[in-house]
Amino acid sequence: MFGKWKRSLVAIVVSVLGMMQGALAASEPQNVSLKAADGVAIQGKFYQADQPKALILLFHQAGSNYAEYSTIGPRLAQEGFSALAIDQRSGGTLFGRSNETVKALGHSTTYIDAEPDLEAALAWATTQNLPIAIWGSSYSSALVFLVAAKHPNEVKAVLSFSPGEYLGKPSLVRDAAAKVSVPIYITSSKDQEEINSAAAILKASPAKQKTQFIPKVGGVHGSSTLRTDRNLKGNQENWTAVLAFLKDVFK
């Protein structure tokens, strides 16, 4: 009798462990390959949330790649937001990884030339049947305004980490922001010039819901402000602010 009970218990434990392993496997980041309109192959990493509230497209800073979001993507998924981070054609080897899109292309391009990569990610996102937010870091925090201005029906929110007029024309980003009416979250480092640049872009937008978060404890340029290895003391205040915005927009 005891032997049968013991065998049954072992079977239950094995079954539960199998289910847990399956759940963990399902939550592992997935490789994604996209193609831009001009034929350039774009590599990405997809973080799937359980019952996601929205899909966030994550774009990196200069000299970088999707590893910039290696700790941010999983946290977003844990909070209920699926996320896709890509290797844009303007990037490099920051965060201990090569940019596969740049490597295949043979060189890194100008910032503005990476816009088709953001467009490719958005095109993919529209097939996922979820509300879409676009999130940029440094130069891509400027590009997200250009993309949002062109796609008012697809993009439901913009998050911009350290934006500025990085794209070669004095008011290109502000002009695009003037056409963006969806909720906007902007932040920067504690550098006053960055704060002022972000404020000018945000002011240009007619959006009713606009947030400019200015860090008090610590602030780092771009999305790295959310990483403990780049912003040990200040990352938590940044997480609190950005999650409050996302959860308010995507209720």
GROMACS .gro file of C-alpha atoms in nm:
model
  251
    1MET     CA    1   0.000   0.000   0.000
    2PHE     CA    2   0.279   0.238   0.100
    3GLY     CA    3   0.469   0.149  -0.218
    4LYS     CA    4   0.174   0.245  -0.438
    5TRP     CA    5   0.128   0.573  -0.249
    6LYS     CA    6   0.500   0.649  -0.281
    7ARG     CA    7   0.497   0.576  -0.655
    8SER     CA    8   0.192   0.803  -0.698
    9LEU     CA    9   0.361   1.083  -0.505
   10VAL     CA   10   0.675   1.054  -0.717
   11ALA     CA   11   0.461   1.066  -1.034
   12ILE     CA   12   0.287   1.383  -0.913
   13VAL     CA   13   0.616   1.550  -0.827
   14VAL     CA   14   0.763   1.457  -1.166
   15SER     CA   15   0.452   1.590  -1.339
   16VAL     CA   16   0.461   1.921  -1.150
   17LEU     CA   17   0.832   1.964  -1.219
   18GLY     CA   18   0.768   1.897  -1.587
   19MET     CA   19   0.499   2.163  -1.592
   20MET     CA   20   0.730   2.410  -1.418
   21GLN     CA   21   1.010   2.339  -1.664
   22GLY     CA   22   0.768   2.386  -1.953
   23ALA     CA   23   0.655   2.720  -1.814
   24LEU     CA   24   1.014   2.833  -1.770
   25ALA     CA   25   1.100   2.723  -2.123
   26ALA     CA   26   0.800   2.914  -2.259
   27SER     CA   27   0.923   3.231  -2.087
   28GLU     CA   28   1.274   3.209  -2.232
   29PRO     CA   29   1.358   3.491  -2.476
   30GLN     CA   30   1.304   3.395  -2.838
   31ASN     CA   31   1.514   3.493  -3.138
   32VAL     CA   32   1.326   3.692  -3.401
   33SER     CA   33   1.436   3.776  -3.756
   34LEU     CA   34   1.277   4.064  -3.945
   35LYS     CA   35   1.338   4.226  -4.281
   36ALA     CA   36   1.329   4.601  -4.336
   37ALA     CA   37   1.161   4.750  -4.643
   38ASP     CA   38   1.502   4.791  -4.811
   39GLY     CA   39   1.586   4.423  -4.757
   40VAL     CA   40   1.821   4.460  -4.459
   41ALA     CA   41   1.788   4.165  -4.218
   42ILE     CA   42   1.713   4.270  -3.860
   43GLN     CA   43   1.782   4.042  -3.564
   44GLY     CA   44   1.590   4.067  -3.238
   45LYS     CA   45   1.503   3.910  -2.905
   46PHE     CA   46   1.143   3.864  -2.794
   47TYR     CA   47   1.037   3.853  -2.428
   48GLN     CA   48   0.692   3.699  -2.393
   49ALA     CA   49   0.472   3.797  -2.099
   50ASP     CA   50   0.199   3.575  -1.961
   51GLN     CA   51  -0.132   3.742  -2.056
   52PRO     CA   52   0.037   4.060  -2.182
   53LYS     CA   53  -0.129   4.400  -2.146
   54ALA     CA   54   0.072   4.543  -2.437
   55LEU     CA   55   0.371   4.487  -2.663
   56ILE     CA   56   0.670   4.721  -2.622
   57LEU     CA   57   0.927   4.768  -2.898
   58LEU     CA   58   1.271   4.837  -2.750
   59PHE     CA   59   1.530   5.030  -2.951
   60HIS     CA   60   1.891   5.076  -2.839
   61GLN     CA   61   2.139   5.363  -2.821
   62ALA     CA   62   2.443   5.442  -3.038
   63GLY     CA   63   2.715   5.178  -3.043
   64SER     CA   64   2.477   4.926  -2.888
   65ASN     CA   65   2.256   4.627  -2.966
   66TYR     CA   66   1.961   4.438  -2.817
   67ALA     CA   67   2.172   4.327  -2.518
   68GLU     CA   68   2.108   4.675  -2.380
   69TYR     CA   69   1.771   4.528  -2.280
   70SER     CA   70   1.895   4.193  -2.148
   71THR     CA   71   1.776   4.280  -1.796
   72ILE     CA   72   1.502   4.525  -1.894
   73GLY     CA   73   1.309   4.292  -2.127
   74PRO     CA   74   1.263   4.017  -1.866
   75ARG     CA   75   1.149   4.271  -1.606
   76LEU     CA   76   0.891   4.413  -1.846
   77ALA     CA   77   0.764   4.062  -1.924
   78GLN     CA   78   0.739   3.990  -1.551
   79GLU     CA   79   0.530   4.306  -1.513
   80GLY     CA   80   0.289   4.195  -1.786
   81PHE     CA   81   0.437   4.359  -2.097
   82SER     CA   82   0.575   4.155  -2.385
   83ALA     CA   83   0.878   4.319  -2.545
   84LEU     CA   84   1.085   4.294  -2.861
   85ALA     CA   85   1.439   4.435  -2.864
   86ILE     CA   86   1.619   4.459  -3.198
   87ASP     CA   87   1.965   4.516  -3.342
   88GLN     CA   88   1.937   4.837  -3.544
   89ARG     CA   89   2.177   4.899  -3.830
   90SER     CA   90   2.333   5.187  -3.637
   91GLY     CA   91   2.497   5.016  -3.340
   92GLY     CA   92   2.797   4.828  -3.207
   93THR     CA   93   2.943   4.611  -2.934
   94LEU     CA   94   2.827   4.764  -2.608
   95PHE     CA   95   2.702   4.534  -2.331
   96GLY     CA   96   2.940   4.256  -2.432
   97ARG     CA   97   2.772   4.157  -2.756
   98SER     CA   98   2.807   4.225  -3.128
   99ASN     CA   99   2.524   4.386  -3.320
  100GLU     CA  100   2.426   4.114  -3.569
  101THR     CA  101   2.251   4.352  -3.807
  102VAL     CA  102   2.559   4.574  -3.830
  103LYS     CA  103   2.786   4.271  -3.864
  104ALA     CA  104   2.585   4.133  -4.157
  105LEU     CA  105   2.566   4.475  -4.322
  106GLY     CA  106   2.940   4.527  -4.285
  107HIS     CA  107   2.923   4.869  -4.120
  108SER     CA  108   2.722   5.086  -3.884
  109THR     CA  109   2.507   5.354  -4.047
  110THR     CA  110   2.396   5.702  -3.948
  111TYR     CA  111   2.121   5.736  -3.689
  112ILE     CA  112   1.850   5.845  -3.931
  113ASP     CA  113   1.928   5.550  -4.159
  114ALA     CA  114   1.809   5.315  -3.883
  115GLU     CA  115   1.450   5.435  -3.909
  116PRO     CA  116   1.349   5.148  -4.146
  117ASP     CA  117   1.452   4.903  -3.873
  118LEU     CA  118   1.205   5.060  -3.629
  119GLU     CA  119   0.942   5.049  -3.903
  120ALA     CA  120   1.011   4.677  -3.956
  121ALA     CA  121   0.966   4.609  -3.585
  122LEU     CA  122   0.639   4.801  -3.585
  123ALA     CA  123   0.512   4.609  -3.888
  124TRP     CA  124   0.586   4.282  -3.704
  125ALA     CA  125   0.419   4.411  -3.388
  126THR     CA  126   0.094   4.489  -3.570
  127THR     CA  127   0.052   4.116  -3.636
  128GLN     CA  128   0.056   4.034  -3.262
  129ASN     CA  129  -0.292   4.174  -3.182
  130LEU     CA  130  -0.177   4.380  -2.884
  131PRO     CA  131  -0.160   4.753  -2.809
  132ILE     CA  132   0.185   4.879  -2.910
  133ALA     CA  133   0.427   5.111  -2.730
  134ILE     CA  134   0.758   5.220  -2.881
  135TRP     CA  135   1.059   5.284  -2.657
  136GLY     CA  136   1.383   5.453  -2.760
  137SER     CA  137   1.723   5.507  -2.603
  138SER     CA  138   1.946   5.806  -2.691
  139TYR     CA  139   1.940   5.840  -3.073
  140SER     CA  140   1.651   5.597  -3.105
  141SER     CA  141   1.460   5.801  -2.843
  142ALA     CA  142   1.453   6.068  -3.114
  143LEU     CA  143   1.359   5.824  -3.391
  144VAL     CA  144   1.054   5.696  -3.200
  145PHE     CA  145   0.889   6.036  -3.247
  146LEU     CA  146   0.931   6.015  -3.623
  147VAL     CA  147   0.778   5.667  -3.627
  148ALA     CA  148   0.492   5.759  -3.394
  149ALA     CA  149   0.409   6.066  -3.604
  150LYS     CA  150   0.372   5.845  -3.912
  151HIS     CA  151   0.164   5.577  -3.738
  152PRO     CA  152  -0.092   5.746  -3.512
  153ASN     CA  153  -0.330   5.449  -3.532
  154GLU     CA  154  -0.075   5.180  -3.454
  155VAL     CA  155   0.136   5.339  -3.179
  156LYS     CA  156  -0.049   5.379  -2.848
  157ALA     CA  157   0.234   5.520  -2.635
  158VAL     CA  158   0.588   5.657  -2.669
  159LEU     CA  159   0.870   5.617  -2.416
  160SER     CA  160   1.182   5.821  -2.480
  161PHE     CA  161   1.501   5.787  -2.274
  162SER     CA  162   1.736   6.086  -2.321
  163PRO     CA  163   1.594   6.236  -2.642
  164GLY     CA  164   1.755   6.521  -2.833
  165GLU     CA  165   1.790   6.663  -3.181
  166TYR     CA  166   2.035   6.393  -3.286
  167LEU     CA  167   1.915   6.340  -3.643
  168GLY     CA  168   2.091   6.610  -3.841
  169LYS     CA  169   1.824   6.881  -3.857
  170PRO     CA  170   1.770   7.141  -3.582
  171SER     CA  171   1.399   7.079  -3.518
  172LEU     CA  172   1.326   6.744  -3.683
  173VAL     CA  173   1.236   6.568  -3.358
  174ARG     CA  174   1.029   6.856  -3.221
  175ASP     CA  175   0.843   6.879  -3.551
  176ALA     CA  176   0.760   6.510  -3.530
  177ALA     CA  177   0.660   6.539  -3.164
  178ALA     CA  178   0.412   6.808  -3.267
  179LYS     CA  179   0.223   6.535  -3.454
  180VAL     CA  180   0.222   6.285  -3.165
  181SER     CA  181  -0.087   6.292  -2.944
  182VAL     CA  182  -0.059   5.953  -2.769
  183PRO     CA  183   0.071   5.932  -2.410
  184ILE     CA  184   0.442   6.016  -2.383
  185TYR     CA  185   0.698   5.930  -2.115
  186ILE     CA  186   1.031   6.112  -2.130
  187THR     CA  187   1.330   6.090  -1.901
  188SER     CA  188   1.701   6.164  -1.909
  189SER     CA  189   2.013   6.169  -1.698
  190LYS     CA  190   2.051   6.442  -1.435
  191ASP     CA  191   2.246   6.652  -1.686
  192GLN     CA  192   2.065   6.986  -1.723
  193GLU     CA  193   2.121   7.003  -2.099
  194GLU     CA  194   1.958   6.661  -2.141
  195ILE     CA  195   1.668   6.764  -1.919
  196ASN     CA  196   1.614   7.081  -2.122
  197SER     CA  197   1.630   6.895  -2.454
  198ALA     CA  198   1.372   6.645  -2.333
  199ALA     CA  199   1.146   6.922  -2.206
  200ALA     CA  200   1.156   7.105  -2.540
  201ILE     CA  201   1.055   6.792  -2.731
  202LEU     CA  202   0.778   6.711  -2.485
  203LYS     CA  203   0.646   7.068  -2.498
  204ALA     CA  204   0.604   7.041  -2.876
  205SER     CA  205   0.359   6.752  -2.843
  206PRO     CA  206  -0.017   6.815  -2.816
  207ALA     CA  207  -0.062   6.493  -2.613
  208LYS     CA  208  -0.288   6.523  -2.311
  209GLN     CA  209  -0.090   6.267  -2.111
  210LYS     CA  210   0.274   6.370  -2.089
  211THR     CA  211   0.526   6.266  -1.824
  212GLN     CA  212   0.879   6.399  -1.782
  213PHE     CA  213   1.060   6.208  -1.510
  214ILE     CA  214   1.368   6.383  -1.372
  215PRO     CA  215   1.574   6.148  -1.154
  216LYS     CA  216   1.659   6.252  -0.801
  217VAL     CA  217   1.890   5.975  -0.680
  218GLY     CA  218   2.073   5.887  -0.997
  219GLY     CA  219   2.027   5.908  -1.370
  220VAL     CA  220   2.213   5.760  -1.664
  221HIS     CA  221   2.189   5.845  -2.033
  222GLY     CA  222   1.943   5.626  -2.223
  223SER     CA  223   1.765   5.310  -2.117
  224SER     CA  224   2.072   5.208  -1.913
  225THR     CA  225   1.924   5.415  -1.633
  226LEU     CA  226   1.710   5.106  -1.557
  227ARG     CA  227   2.009   4.871  -1.528
  228THR     CA  228   2.166   4.800  -1.190
  229ASP     CA  229   2.509   4.758  -1.352
  230ARG     CA  230   2.488   5.113  -1.492
  231ASN     CA  231   2.276   5.291  -1.231
  232LEU     CA  232   2.307   5.103  -0.905
  233LYS     CA  233   2.157   5.365  -0.676
  234GLY     CA  234   1.900   5.517  -0.908
  235ASN     CA  235   1.757   5.237  -1.118
  236GLN     CA  236   1.469   5.163  -0.881
  237GLU     CA  237   1.324   5.516  -0.884
  238ASN     CA  238   1.334   5.500  -1.263
  239TRP     CA  239   1.157   5.163  -1.266
  240THR     CA  240   0.888   5.295  -1.032
  241ALA     CA  241   0.820   5.590  -1.263
  242VAL     CA  242   0.816   5.401  -1.592
  243LEU     CA  243   0.599   5.116  -1.462
  244ALA     CA  244   0.351   5.365  -1.315
  245PHE     CA  245   0.321   5.523  -1.661
  246LEU     CA  246   0.280   5.191  -1.844
  247LYS     CA  247   0.024   5.056  -1.600
  248ASP     CA  248  -0.177   5.378  -1.623
  249VAL     CA  249  -0.180   5.376  -2.003
  250PHE     CA  250  -0.242   5.003  -2.047
  251LYS     CA  251  -0.497   4.932  -1.774
   0.00000   0.00000   0.00000
